[in-house]
Amino acid sequence: MDTRELAKVLKLTAQLMELHDENIFKIKSLSNAAFKLSKSGIDLDGLSAEDLEKIDGIGKGIVSKIQEIQTTGELKELNHLLSITPQGVVEMMSIKGIGPKKALSMVVKYKKD
């Protein structure tokens, strides 16, 4: 998985964490790391944990997520969040201007009607 794809996984994880009212500091950290990685063009393959931590915006928690993605091709936390997210919310979030909270409010409103 290249750096941009990995950044997309981290960004989606952060968005779903926001949707499910997770820790705001973890959300900001993931979002920041995803943004910096997507713009960096750095090849993460073969980098050690120490090398990854030297990248601006990447701490130990993010390093473990990156290594999990590189090793398994997926992120357990993201899989869990996807399993508890209402159907269609992820697709709605891909529309410009619709973030996690707005997508969820649209789904909840639709279910009430």
CSV table of C-alpha atoms in Angstrom, one decimal, residues 1 8-17 19-20 22 30 65 68-87 90:
chain,number,residue,atom,x,y,z
A,1,MET,CA,0.0,0.0,0.0
A,8,LYS,CA,-6.8,7.7,3.1
A,9,VAL,CA,-7.2,4.8,5.5
A,10,LEU,CA,-6.1,7.1,8.4
A,11,LYS,CA,-8.4,9.9,7.2
A,12,LEU,CA,-11.4,7.6,7.0
A,13,THR,CA,-10.6,6.2,10.5
A,14,ALA,CA,-10.5,9.8,11.9
A,15,GLN,CA,-13.8,10.7,10.2
A,16,LEU,CA,-15.5,7.6,11.6
A,17,MET,CA,-14.1,8.2,15.0
A,19,LEU,CA,-18.9,10.3,13.7
A,20,HIS,CA,-18.9,8.0,16.8
A,22,GLU,CA,-14.4,9.2,20.0
A,30,LEU,CA,-5.0,11.0,12.9
A,65,LYS,CA,-1.4,2.0,13.0
A,68,GLU,CA,-0.6,-2.7,11.3
A,69,ILE,CA,-1.7,-1.5,7.9
A,70,GLN,CA,1.6,-2.3,6.2
A,71,THR,CA,1.7,-5.8,7.8
A,72,THR,CA,-1.9,-6.9,7.5
A,73,GLY,CA,-3.3,-4.6,4.7
A,74,GLU,CA,-6.0,-3.4,7.0
A,75,LEU,CA,-6.7,-1.6,10.3
A,76,LYS,CA,-8.8,-3.4,12.9
A,77,GLU,CA,-10.0,-0.1,14.4
A,78,LEU,CA,-11.3,1.0,11.0
A,79,ASN,CA,-13.0,-2.4,10.4
A,80,HIS,CA,-14.7,-2.1,13.8
A,81,LEU,CA,-15.9,1.5,13.1
A,82,LEU,CA,-17.2,0.5,9.6
A,83,SER,CA,-19.1,-2.4,11.2
A,84,ILE,CA,-21.0,0.0,13.6
A,85,THR,CA,-21.5,2.8,11.0
A,86,PRO,CA,-24.9,3.0,9.3
A,87,GLN,CA,-25.0,1.9,5.7
A,90,VAL,CA,-19.2,6.4,4.2
